[in-house]
Amino acid sequence: MSRLLPRTLRGRLVAGVLALLALACVAVGVATSFAMDRFLMGRVDQQLATIGGRYAASLEHGDDRSGGDTRSQAPGTLGVRLAGGVITQGAVVTPYDDDRARLAGGDQAVLAALPADGVPRTVSLSSLHEYRVVAVPGRDGDVLITGLPLHEAEETLRRMQVFEVFMFGAALAVTGVAGAVWVRLALRPLERVAATARRVTRLPLASGEVALTERVPDTDPRTEAGQVGAAFNSMLGHVEAALARRYAVEQRLRAFAADASHELRTPLAAIRGHTELALRGAEPMPEGVRHALDRIDAESGRMSELVADLLLLARLDAGRPLARDEVDLTKLAIESVGDARVAAPAHRWRLELPEEPVTVQGDPSRLRQVITNLLTNAGTHTPEGTAITLTVRQAPGAAELTVADGGPGIPADMQEEIFERFSRVDKGRSRASGGTGLGLAIVKAVVAAHGGTIGVESRPGRTAFHLRLPDLGQ
């Protein structure tokens, strides 16, 4: 049933009004038809009461040619005399003169079965159609039947019904058009609320500073639409305040990360320098001290990489421009796969390149870092012997780069989070076996700074990172 209803509120309101009006028209039509039928039957019964049995009685005393007195009878009047259940005389008045009634055998049986109680009844005569008849007892023990045709009453009722059909149809059509216009005008405030909501959905609310200036103009509390508009405006105000607070927190965190990364570079460099100096010293030292210095050197190097990654992300967040040079992606791919093959020789590295070089505008060192991070990520999270394929191709208006592997895949609930900072697919992975959790975050930030996009599709047995960068023409 719900599938038959219009989807929009406007359509449902108009359909409801038309349905109610149609029901009202049907009820009025049935009531007026019943009342008109009763009225017409009452007039015919009144005429029969006026005629009585005079016309039927006159048939007994009239000559065979004339068939009785017809001057005062309406055309179509039926007169029948029954004696002993048998019709002895019968005639129908015509516009010119009366004529002998020619009744079929079934019609004679119907008339002979009428009780002589003076109550009008409707009978259907096959030779004369429907008649309203009344039977009264005669003075000679006979039965006198007088009837009037119902075709005029039926024709009047039929014309009225046809007129009502056309009149109600026109009323429904006019009401449909006028109702659609009226409902459209009445729902304009709700349409403005919907239009404001659509404009809000097109705003970039996910990150960054958001200017949420959209508001609903209809806020009259005396109307339902005004109440909805006021509530919607209040909600937008709360959302704007929450977004402003979120942006302020993000700015403070970014500033803290940038400042902390910048300040940590010097002491970390000093720690590494002193550690290397101590390890290169000629004086003998206990094995335990040398092992501790080796661990300090390794961890300080790891921390230096983390600080460098944080500083890079902070600079990208601040919108600092990158270098804009012509970069040959095919050359970067060849060099990056060669480095990855040396770093992880147990994997099977494959390279698929087009015949012509694929070039883009960008920062060569940052794009190299993107490719290196993707290859390192694939090698780290797949078992030895896994095939890893780097594909570069020229697409219309863009250069596409894909890193695919045949590893175990990424869980579906983690595929949206892997590009976030410090995100780890394996929550229990140690820092020694895994990275800092910033590799894919840096990939996303660098690609976005180049005006490109990156996405991932993963299932058991295949994981592919798809990177798309605008070409030189763009």
Short mmCIF file of C-alpha atoms in Angstrom, two decimals:
data_model
loop_
_atom_site.label_atom_id
_atom_site.label_comp_id
_atom_site.label_asym_id
_atom_site.label_seq_id
_atom_site.Cartn_x
_atom_site.Cartn_y
_atom_site.Cartn_z
CA MET A 1 0.00 0.00 0.00
CA SER A 2 2.85 2.39 0.83
CA ARG A 3 4.29 1.87 -2.66
CA LEU A 4 1.12 3.36 -4.17
CA LEU A 5 1.47 6.58 -2.15
CA PRO A 6 3.60 9.46 -3.46
CA ARG A 7 7.04 9.75 -1.88
CA THR A 8 6.97 13.50 -1.22
CA LEU A 9 4.98 15.17 1.54
CA ARG A 10 3.47 17.53 -1.03
CA GLY A 11 2.23 14.62 -3.15
CA ARG A 12 0.80 12.81 -0.14
CA LEU A 13 -1.08 15.89 1.04
CA VAL A 14 -2.59 16.52 -2.40
CA ALA A 15 -3.42 12.82 -2.78
CA GLY A 16 -5.07 12.79 0.66
CA VAL A 17 -7.18 15.84 -0.13
CA LEU A 18 -8.27 14.35 -3.46
CA ALA A 19 -9.06 11.00 -1.83
CA LEU A 20 -11.22 12.65 0.82
CA LEU A 21 -12.98 14.78 -1.81
CA ALA A 22 -13.56 11.71 -3.98
CA LEU A 23 -15.10 9.85 -1.04
CA ALA A 24 -17.29 12.86 -0.30
CA CYS A 25 -18.37 13.03 -3.94
CA VAL A 26 -19.22 9.34 -3.98
CA ALA A 27 -21.22 9.69 -0.76
CA VAL A 28 -23.09 12.73 -2.11
CA GLY A 29 -23.73 10.96 -5.43
CA VAL A 30 -25.12 7.86 -3.75
CA ALA A 31 -27.28 9.92 -1.38
CA THR A 32 -28.68 12.18 -4.12
CA SER A 33 -29.33 9.21 -6.43
CA PHE A 34 -31.20 7.41 -3.67
CA ALA A 35 -33.17 10.52 -2.76
CA MET A 36 -34.01 11.29 -6.40
CA ASP A 37 -35.08 7.69 -6.98
CA ARG A 38 -37.37 7.84 -3.95
CA PHE A 39 -38.76 11.18 -5.12
CA LEU A 40 -39.47 9.97 -8.66
CA MET A 41 -41.04 6.73 -7.38
CA GLY A 42 -43.20 8.81 -5.04
CA ARG A 43 -44.45 10.95 -7.93
CA VAL A 44 -45.27 7.87 -10.00
CA ASP A 45 -47.07 6.31 -7.02
CA GLN A 46 -49.01 9.56 -6.57
CA GLN A 47 -50.05 9.47 -10.23
CA LEU A 48 -51.13 5.85 -9.85
CA ALA A 49 -53.18 6.78 -6.78
CA THR A 50 -54.86 9.55 -8.79
CA ILE A 51 -55.68 7.26 -11.72
CA GLY A 52 -56.81 4.42 -9.47
CA GLY A 53 -58.59 1.66 -11.41
CA ARG A 54 -60.67 3.95 -13.65
CA TYR A 55 -58.71 3.33 -16.83
CA ALA A 56 -58.69 -0.45 -16.34
CA ALA A 57 -62.44 -0.38 -15.52
CA SER A 58 -63.16 1.65 -18.67
CA LEU A 59 -61.72 -1.14 -20.81
CA GLU A 60 -64.65 -3.39 -19.87
CA HIS A 61 -67.25 -0.89 -21.15
CA GLY A 62 -65.33 0.61 -24.14
CA ASP A 63 -65.60 -0.72 -27.73
CA ASP A 64 -62.93 -2.96 -29.16
CA ARG A 65 -61.52 -0.25 -31.41
CA SER A 66 -60.99 2.49 -28.91
CA GLY A 67 -60.38 0.35 -25.85
CA GLY A 68 -61.86 2.83 -23.36
CA ASP A 69 -61.42 6.49 -22.33
CA THR A 70 -57.84 7.61 -23.07
CA ARG A 71 -58.19 11.38 -23.22
CA SER A 72 -57.18 11.94 -19.59
CA GLN A 73 -54.44 9.27 -19.48
CA ALA A 74 -50.73 9.89 -19.97
CA PRO A 75 -48.98 8.11 -22.85
CA GLY A 76 -47.68 4.69 -21.82
CA THR A 77 -50.39 4.09 -19.22
CA LEU A 78 -51.13 0.39 -18.90
CA GLY A 79 -54.62 -0.93 -18.12
CA VAL A 80 -55.35 -4.60 -17.52
CA ARG A 81 -58.52 -6.38 -16.34
CA LEU A 82 -58.26 -9.81 -14.76
CA ALA A 83 -61.20 -12.15 -14.30
CA GLY A 84 -60.56 -15.49 -12.68
CA GLY A 85 -56.79 -14.95 -12.99
CA VAL A 86 -57.06 -14.50 -16.76
CA ILE A 87 -56.50 -11.22 -18.60
CA THR A 88 -59.73 -10.29 -20.37
CA GLN A 89 -58.79 -6.79 -21.50
CA GLY A 90 -55.47 -4.93 -21.72
CA ALA A 91 -54.33 -1.72 -23.40
CA VAL A 92 -51.50 0.83 -23.45
CA VAL A 93 -52.13 4.51 -24.11
CA THR A 94 -50.15 5.87 -27.09
CA PRO A 95 -49.64 9.50 -28.08
CA TYR A 96 -52.33 9.08 -30.75
CA ASP A 97 -54.72 6.56 -29.30
CA ASP A 98 -54.64 3.55 -27.09
CA ASP A 99 -53.50 0.24 -28.40
CA ARG A 100 -54.19 -3.28 -27.26
CA ALA A 101 -51.47 -4.50 -24.91
CA ARG A 102 -49.58 -7.42 -26.31
CA LEU A 103 -48.30 -9.22 -23.26
CA ALA A 104 -46.14 -12.31 -23.33
CA GLY A 105 -47.14 -15.37 -21.38
CA GLY A 106 -44.59 -14.65 -18.68
CA ASP A 107 -45.85 -11.06 -18.35
CA GLN A 108 -49.45 -12.30 -17.93
CA ALA A 109 -48.31 -14.63 -15.16
CA VAL A 110 -46.49 -11.74 -13.41
CA LEU A 111 -49.59 -9.52 -13.57
CA ALA A 112 -51.95 -12.32 -12.50
CA ALA A 113 -49.78 -12.94 -9.40
CA LEU A 114 -50.14 -9.36 -8.13
CA PRO A 115 -52.16 -9.08 -4.90
CA ALA A 116 -55.13 -6.71 -5.18
CA ASP A 117 -54.13 -4.63 -2.14
CA GLY A 118 -53.62 -1.24 -3.80
CA VAL A 119 -49.86 -1.19 -2.97
CA PRO A 120 -47.65 0.09 -5.86
CA ARG A 121 -45.05 -2.40 -7.08
CA THR A 122 -42.34 -2.40 -9.73
CA VAL A 123 -42.51 -5.20 -12.27
CA SER A 124 -40.42 -5.97 -15.32
CA LEU A 125 -42.47 -6.86 -18.38
CA SER A 126 -40.52 -8.34 -21.26
CA SER A 127 -42.80 -6.71 -23.81
CA LEU A 128 -43.11 -3.30 -22.10
CA HIS A 129 -39.94 -3.03 -19.90
CA GLU A 130 -40.25 -1.80 -16.30
CA TYR A 131 -43.59 -0.54 -14.99
CA ARG A 132 -44.93 0.71 -11.69
CA VAL A 133 -48.27 -1.06 -11.23
CA VAL A 134 -51.04 -1.19 -8.68
CA ALA A 135 -53.81 -3.81 -8.49
CA VAL A 136 -57.24 -3.07 -6.91
CA PRO A 137 -60.41 -5.21 -6.72
CA GLY A 138 -63.20 -4.34 -9.22
CA ARG A 139 -66.96 -4.12 -8.60
CA ASP A 140 -67.66 -7.37 -10.52
CA GLY A 141 -65.19 -9.51 -8.58
CA ASP A 142 -62.48 -8.87 -11.10
CA VAL A 143 -59.04 -7.28 -10.57
CA LEU A 144 -58.12 -3.96 -12.16
CA ILE A 145 -54.40 -3.26 -12.78
CA THR A 146 -53.09 0.16 -13.70
CA GLY A 147 -49.43 0.82 -14.54
CA LEU A 148 -47.16 3.68 -15.49
CA PRO A 149 -43.85 3.31 -17.35
CA LEU A 150 -40.60 4.00 -15.40
CA HIS A 151 -38.43 4.86 -18.37
CA GLU A 152 -38.90 8.62 -17.87
CA ALA A 153 -37.99 8.39 -14.19
CA GLU A 154 -35.02 6.16 -15.00
CA GLU A 155 -33.89 8.52 -17.75
CA THR A 156 -34.13 11.49 -15.37
CA LEU A 157 -32.12 9.62 -12.74
CA ARG A 158 -29.51 8.58 -15.33
CA ARG A 159 -29.10 12.15 -16.59
CA MET A 160 -28.64 13.39 -13.05
CA GLN A 161 -25.99 10.72 -12.39
CA VAL A 162 -24.11 11.61 -15.60
CA PHE A 163 -24.25 15.28 -14.65
CA GLU A 164 -22.91 14.46 -11.19
CA VAL A 165 -20.05 12.42 -12.67
CA PHE A 166 -18.94 15.30 -14.89
CA MET A 167 -19.46 17.87 -12.13
CA PHE A 168 -17.55 15.84 -9.52
CA GLY A 169 -14.78 15.06 -12.03
CA ALA A 170 -14.36 18.76 -12.80
CA ALA A 171 -14.38 19.53 -9.07
CA LEU A 172 -11.64 16.93 -8.47
CA ALA A 173 -9.53 18.31 -11.31
CA VAL A 174 -9.87 21.91 -10.13
CA THR A 175 -9.23 20.87 -6.52
CA GLY A 176 -6.13 18.89 -7.58
CA VAL A 177 -4.59 21.87 -9.36
CA ALA A 178 -5.58 24.40 -6.70
CA GLY A 179 -4.54 22.02 -3.91
CA ALA A 180 -1.11 21.43 -5.47
CA VAL A 181 -0.52 25.18 -5.73
CA TRP A 182 -1.76 25.80 -2.19
CA VAL A 183 0.27 22.95 -0.68
CA ARG A 184 3.37 24.15 -2.55
CA LEU A 185 2.93 27.62 -1.06
CA ALA A 186 2.26 26.20 2.40
CA LEU A 187 5.36 23.98 2.30
CA ARG A 188 7.77 26.71 1.18
CA PRO A 189 9.14 27.21 4.71
CA LEU A 190 9.95 23.48 4.93
CA GLU A 191 11.59 23.64 1.50
CA ARG A 192 13.78 26.47 2.75
CA VAL A 193 14.77 24.31 5.74
CA ALA A 194 15.63 21.45 3.37
CA ALA A 195 17.60 23.80 1.09
CA THR A 196 19.61 25.08 4.06
CA ALA A 197 20.32 21.51 5.16
CA ARG A 198 21.53 20.61 1.65
CA ARG A 199 23.88 23.59 1.62
CA VAL A 200 25.26 22.57 5.01
CA THR A 201 25.92 19.01 3.76
CA ARG A 202 28.10 20.44 0.98
CA LEU A 203 30.38 22.23 3.46
CA PRO A 204 33.75 20.61 4.30
CA LEU A 205 33.02 19.84 7.95
CA ALA A 206 35.50 16.96 8.36
CA SER A 207 38.55 19.07 9.16
CA GLY A 208 39.99 22.54 9.13
CA GLU A 209 38.35 25.83 9.96
CA VAL A 210 34.65 25.83 9.08
CA ALA A 211 32.54 28.96 8.57
CA LEU A 212 29.01 27.69 9.27
CA THR A 213 27.00 30.77 8.33
CA GLU A 214 23.95 29.01 6.86
CA ARG A 215 20.70 29.66 8.70
CA VAL A 216 16.98 29.08 8.07
CA PRO A 217 15.12 32.38 7.51
CA ASP A 218 11.75 31.09 8.84
CA THR A 219 11.77 31.07 12.64
CA ASP A 220 8.22 32.14 13.55
CA PRO A 221 7.38 30.14 16.70
CA ARG A 222 3.65 30.36 15.93
CA THR A 223 4.02 28.00 12.97
CA GLU A 224 5.25 24.39 12.84
CA ALA A 225 7.73 25.22 10.07
CA GLY A 226 9.01 28.15 12.10
CA GLN A 227 9.57 25.90 15.11
CA VAL A 228 11.51 23.45 12.93
CA GLY A 229 13.56 26.31 11.49
CA ALA A 230 14.36 27.73 14.94
CA ALA A 231 15.39 24.30 16.23
CA PHE A 232 17.54 23.73 13.14
CA ASN A 233 19.24 27.12 13.56
CA SER A 234 19.92 26.33 17.21
CA MET A 235 21.46 22.99 16.21
CA LEU A 236 23.64 24.71 13.59
CA GLY A 237 24.82 27.13 16.27
CA HIS A 238 25.86 24.26 18.53
CA VAL A 239 27.60 22.51 15.62
CA GLU A 240 29.44 25.72 14.71
CA ALA A 241 30.63 26.16 18.30
CA ALA A 242 31.77 22.52 18.48
CA LEU A 243 33.64 22.82 15.17
CA ALA A 244 35.30 26.02 16.32
CA ARG A 245 36.47 24.33 19.54
CA ARG A 246 37.69 21.30 17.56
CA TYR A 247 39.65 23.54 15.19
CA ALA A 248 41.21 25.43 18.09
CA VAL A 249 42.27 22.15 19.70
CA GLU A 250 43.69 20.90 16.39
CA GLN A 251 45.66 24.11 15.95
CA ARG A 252 47.09 23.86 19.46
CA LEU A 253 48.04 20.22 18.92
CA ARG A 254 49.67 20.98 15.57
CA ALA A 255 51.55 23.90 17.04
CA PHE A 256 52.67 21.71 19.94
CA ALA A 257 53.78 18.92 17.60
CA ALA A 258 55.68 21.37 15.40
CA ASP A 259 57.34 23.12 18.33
CA ALA A 260 58.15 19.88 20.13
CA SER A 261 59.56 18.31 16.96
CA HIS A 262 61.65 21.36 16.24
CA GLU A 263 62.98 21.56 19.80
CA LEU A 264 63.74 17.84 19.99
CA ARG A 265 65.91 17.81 16.90
CA THR A 266 68.89 19.48 18.60
CA PRO A 267 69.07 17.33 21.77
CA LEU A 268 68.53 14.17 19.73
CA ALA A 269 71.33 15.13 17.40
CA ALA A 270 73.53 15.78 20.44
CA ILE A 271 72.66 12.39 21.96
CA ARG A 272 73.48 10.59 18.74
CA GLY A 273 76.72 12.52 18.34
CA HIS A 274 77.95 11.75 21.86
CA THR A 275 76.89 8.12 21.50
CA GLU A 276 78.81 7.68 18.25
CA LEU A 277 81.81 9.43 19.77
CA ALA A 278 81.75 7.11 22.75
CA LEU A 279 81.47 4.02 20.55
CA ARG A 280 84.44 5.13 18.43
CA GLY A 281 86.66 5.76 21.42
CA ALA A 282 89.93 3.83 21.70
CA GLU A 283 89.54 3.09 25.39
CA PRO A 284 88.21 -0.37 26.18
CA MET A 285 84.79 -0.55 27.78
CA PRO A 286 82.74 -3.30 29.36
CA GLU A 287 80.51 -5.30 27.00
CA GLY A 288 77.40 -4.24 28.91
CA VAL A 289 78.23 -0.55 28.47
CA ARG A 290 78.87 -1.02 24.73
CA HIS A 291 75.51 -2.81 24.35
CA ALA A 292 73.75 0.02 26.20
CA LEU A 293 75.40 2.61 23.95
CA ASP A 294 74.34 0.63 20.86
CA ARG A 295 70.73 0.61 22.10
CA ILE A 296 70.90 4.34 22.85
CA ASP A 297 72.19 5.00 19.34
CA ALA A 298 69.46 2.86 17.73
CA GLU A 299 66.60 4.33 19.76
CA SER A 300 67.84 7.90 19.30
CA GLY A 301 67.97 7.28 15.55
CA ARG A 302 64.43 5.89 15.65
CA MET A 303 63.27 8.89 17.65
CA SER A 304 64.96 11.24 15.19
CA GLU A 305 62.96 9.64 12.36
CA LEU A 306 59.74 10.05 14.38
CA VAL A 307 60.52 13.71 15.06
CA ALA A 308 61.27 14.29 11.37
CA ASP A 309 57.96 12.69 10.39
CA LEU A 310 56.03 14.78 12.92
CA LEU A 311 57.74 17.94 11.72
CA LEU A 312 56.90 17.10 8.11
CA LEU A 313 53.23 16.53 8.98
CA ALA A 314 53.10 19.77 10.92
CA ARG A 315 54.51 21.68 7.95
CA LEU A 316 52.05 20.03 5.58
CA ASP A 317 49.19 20.85 7.94
CA ALA A 318 50.33 24.46 8.01
CA GLY A 319 50.02 24.53 4.22
CA ARG A 320 53.67 25.15 3.47
CA PRO A 321 54.25 24.87 -0.30
CA LEU A 322 56.20 21.94 -1.70
CA ALA A 323 58.68 22.05 -4.54
CA ARG A 324 57.10 22.09 -8.01
CA ASP A 325 59.35 20.34 -10.47
CA GLU A 326 58.77 17.93 -13.30
CA VAL A 327 58.97 14.45 -11.79
CA ASP A 328 59.37 11.22 -13.74
CA LEU A 329 57.27 8.69 -11.80
CA THR A 330 58.61 5.76 -13.82
CA LYS A 331 62.17 6.57 -12.75
CA LEU A 332 61.12 6.95 -9.10
CA ALA A 333 59.33 3.59 -9.31
CA ILE A 334 62.38 1.81 -10.70
CA GLU A 335 64.69 3.25 -8.04
CA SER A 336 62.23 2.60 -5.18
CA VAL A 337 61.64 -1.03 -6.17
CA GLY A 338 65.41 -1.53 -6.41
CA ASP A 339 65.86 -0.19 -2.87
CA ALA A 340 62.97 -2.34 -1.60
CA ARG A 341 64.46 -5.47 -3.20
CA VAL A 342 67.71 -4.87 -1.31
CA ALA A 343 65.89 -4.18 1.99
CA ALA A 344 63.56 -7.21 1.73
CA PRO A 345 65.14 -9.79 -0.61
CA ALA A 346 62.78 -12.56 0.59
CA HIS A 347 59.82 -10.92 -1.14
CA ARG A 348 59.10 -11.13 -4.86
CA TRP A 349 59.15 -7.58 -6.24
CA ARG A 350 57.49 -6.81 -9.57
CA LEU A 351 57.36 -3.64 -11.62
CA GLU A 352 54.82 -2.82 -14.35
CA LEU A 353 55.58 0.33 -16.36
CA PRO A 354 54.22 1.84 -19.59
CA GLU A 355 56.38 2.26 -22.67
CA GLU A 356 56.47 6.05 -22.30
CA PRO A 357 57.56 7.89 -19.12
CA VAL A 358 54.79 9.18 -16.84
CA THR A 359 55.52 12.67 -15.51
CA VAL A 360 53.81 14.91 -12.96
CA GLN A 361 54.42 18.25 -11.28
CA GLY A 362 55.55 17.88 -7.68
CA ASP A 363 58.26 17.52 -5.08
CA PRO A 364 60.62 14.69 -6.14
CA SER A 365 61.84 13.87 -2.63
CA ARG A 366 58.33 13.79 -1.17
CA LEU A 367 56.95 11.65 -3.99
CA ARG A 368 59.88 9.27 -3.54
CA GLN A 369 59.01 9.13 0.14
CA VAL A 370 55.37 8.27 -0.75
CA ILE A 371 56.42 5.35 -2.96
CA THR A 372 59.01 4.15 -0.44
CA ASN A 373 56.47 4.24 2.42
CA LEU A 374 53.92 2.23 0.40
CA LEU A 375 56.50 -0.40 -0.57
CA THR A 376 57.89 -0.59 2.98
CA ASN A 377 54.37 -0.93 4.37
CA ALA A 378 53.64 -3.82 1.96
CA GLY A 379 56.92 -5.58 2.81
CA THR A 380 56.47 -5.19 6.56
CA HIS A 381 52.93 -6.56 6.78
CA THR A 382 53.21 -9.53 4.41
CA PRO A 383 55.02 -12.85 4.94
CA GLU A 384 58.24 -13.70 3.15
CA GLY A 385 57.78 -14.87 -0.44
CA THR A 386 54.76 -12.63 -1.03
CA ALA A 387 54.58 -11.00 -4.47
CA ILE A 388 54.42 -7.19 -4.35
CA THR A 389 53.68 -5.31 -7.59
CA LEU A 390 54.22 -1.62 -8.30
CA THR A 391 52.23 -0.41 -11.33
CA VAL A 392 52.51 3.02 -12.97
CA ARG A 393 50.26 4.05 -15.84
CA GLN A 394 49.02 7.15 -17.61
CA ALA A 395 45.26 7.77 -17.23
CA PRO A 396 43.22 10.55 -18.85
CA GLY A 397 44.19 13.74 -17.02
CA ALA A 398 46.14 11.96 -14.29
CA ALA A 399 48.97 9.59 -13.44
CA GLU A 400 48.04 6.47 -11.50
CA LEU A 401 50.30 4.42 -9.26
CA THR A 402 49.23 1.16 -7.58
CA VAL A 403 51.04 -0.95 -4.96
CA ALA A 404 49.43 -4.40 -4.68
CA ASP A 405 50.39 -7.42 -2.63
CA GLY A 406 49.09 -10.94 -2.04
CA GLY A 407 49.22 -10.78 1.75
CA PRO A 408 46.56 -11.52 4.36
CA GLY A 409 44.77 -8.21 3.81
CA ILE A 410 43.54 -5.41 6.08
CA PRO A 411 40.47 -5.92 8.31
CA ALA A 412 37.42 -4.12 6.95
CA ASP A 413 36.95 -2.10 10.15
CA MET A 414 40.52 -0.78 9.87
CA GLN A 415 40.54 0.29 6.22
CA GLU A 416 39.17 3.74 7.09
CA GLU A 417 41.67 4.27 9.90
CA ILE A 418 44.98 3.22 8.38
CA PHE A 419 45.67 6.71 7.01
CA GLU A 420 45.26 8.26 10.48
CA ARG A 421 48.31 9.16 12.53
CA PHE A 422 49.71 6.47 14.83
CA SER A 423 47.22 3.98 13.41
CA ARG A 424 48.28 0.33 13.62
CA VAL A 425 46.54 -2.64 11.99
CA ASP A 426 48.10 -4.96 14.58
CA LYS A 427 47.26 -3.35 17.92
CA GLY A 428 49.63 -5.64 19.75
CA ARG A 429 52.59 -5.10 17.42
CA SER A 430 55.74 -4.01 19.15
CA ARG A 431 57.67 -0.95 18.12
CA ALA A 432 60.54 -3.15 17.07
CA SER A 433 58.49 -5.09 14.55
CA GLY A 434 56.41 -2.19 13.32
CA GLY A 435 56.83 1.42 12.31
CA THR A 436 55.83 4.62 13.99
CA GLY A 437 52.29 4.57 12.62
CA LEU A 438 52.96 7.74 10.60
CA GLY A 439 53.96 6.26 7.22
CA LEU A 440 50.51 6.15 5.61
CA ALA A 441 49.53 9.43 7.29
CA ILE A 442 52.52 11.06 5.56
CA VAL A 443 51.51 9.39 2.27
CA LYS A 444 47.99 10.82 2.49
CA ALA A 445 49.22 14.31 3.47
CA VAL A 446 51.83 14.48 0.68
CA VAL A 447 49.38 13.20 -1.95
CA ALA A 448 46.77 15.74 -0.81
CA ALA A 449 49.39 18.51 -0.98
CA HIS A 450 49.94 17.51 -4.63
CA GLY A 451 46.20 17.70 -5.36
CA GLY A 452 45.85 13.93 -5.63
CA THR A 453 43.89 11.16 -3.96
CA ILE A 454 44.74 7.78 -2.44
CA GLY A 455 42.51 4.86 -1.51
CA VAL A 456 42.79 1.23 -0.52
CA GLU A 457 40.89 -1.94 -1.35
CA SER A 458 41.70 -5.08 0.57
CA ARG A 459 40.56 -8.66 1.00
CA PRO A 460 42.39 -11.82 2.01
CA GLY A 461 44.91 -12.53 -0.73
CA ARG A 462 45.01 -9.05 -2.23
CA THR A 463 45.59 -5.51 -0.93
CA ALA A 464 46.02 -2.58 -3.30
CA PHE A 465 46.76 1.08 -2.62
CA HIS A 466 45.64 3.27 -5.54
CA LEU A 467 47.29 6.68 -5.89
CA ARG A 468 46.17 9.28 -8.44
CA LEU A 469 48.07 12.51 -9.21
CA PRO A 470 47.21 15.27 -11.71
CA ASP A 471 49.47 15.15 -14.78
CA LEU A 472 51.49 18.05 -16.18
CA GLY A 473 48.55 19.34 -18.20
CA GLN A 474 46.47 19.74 -15.07
#
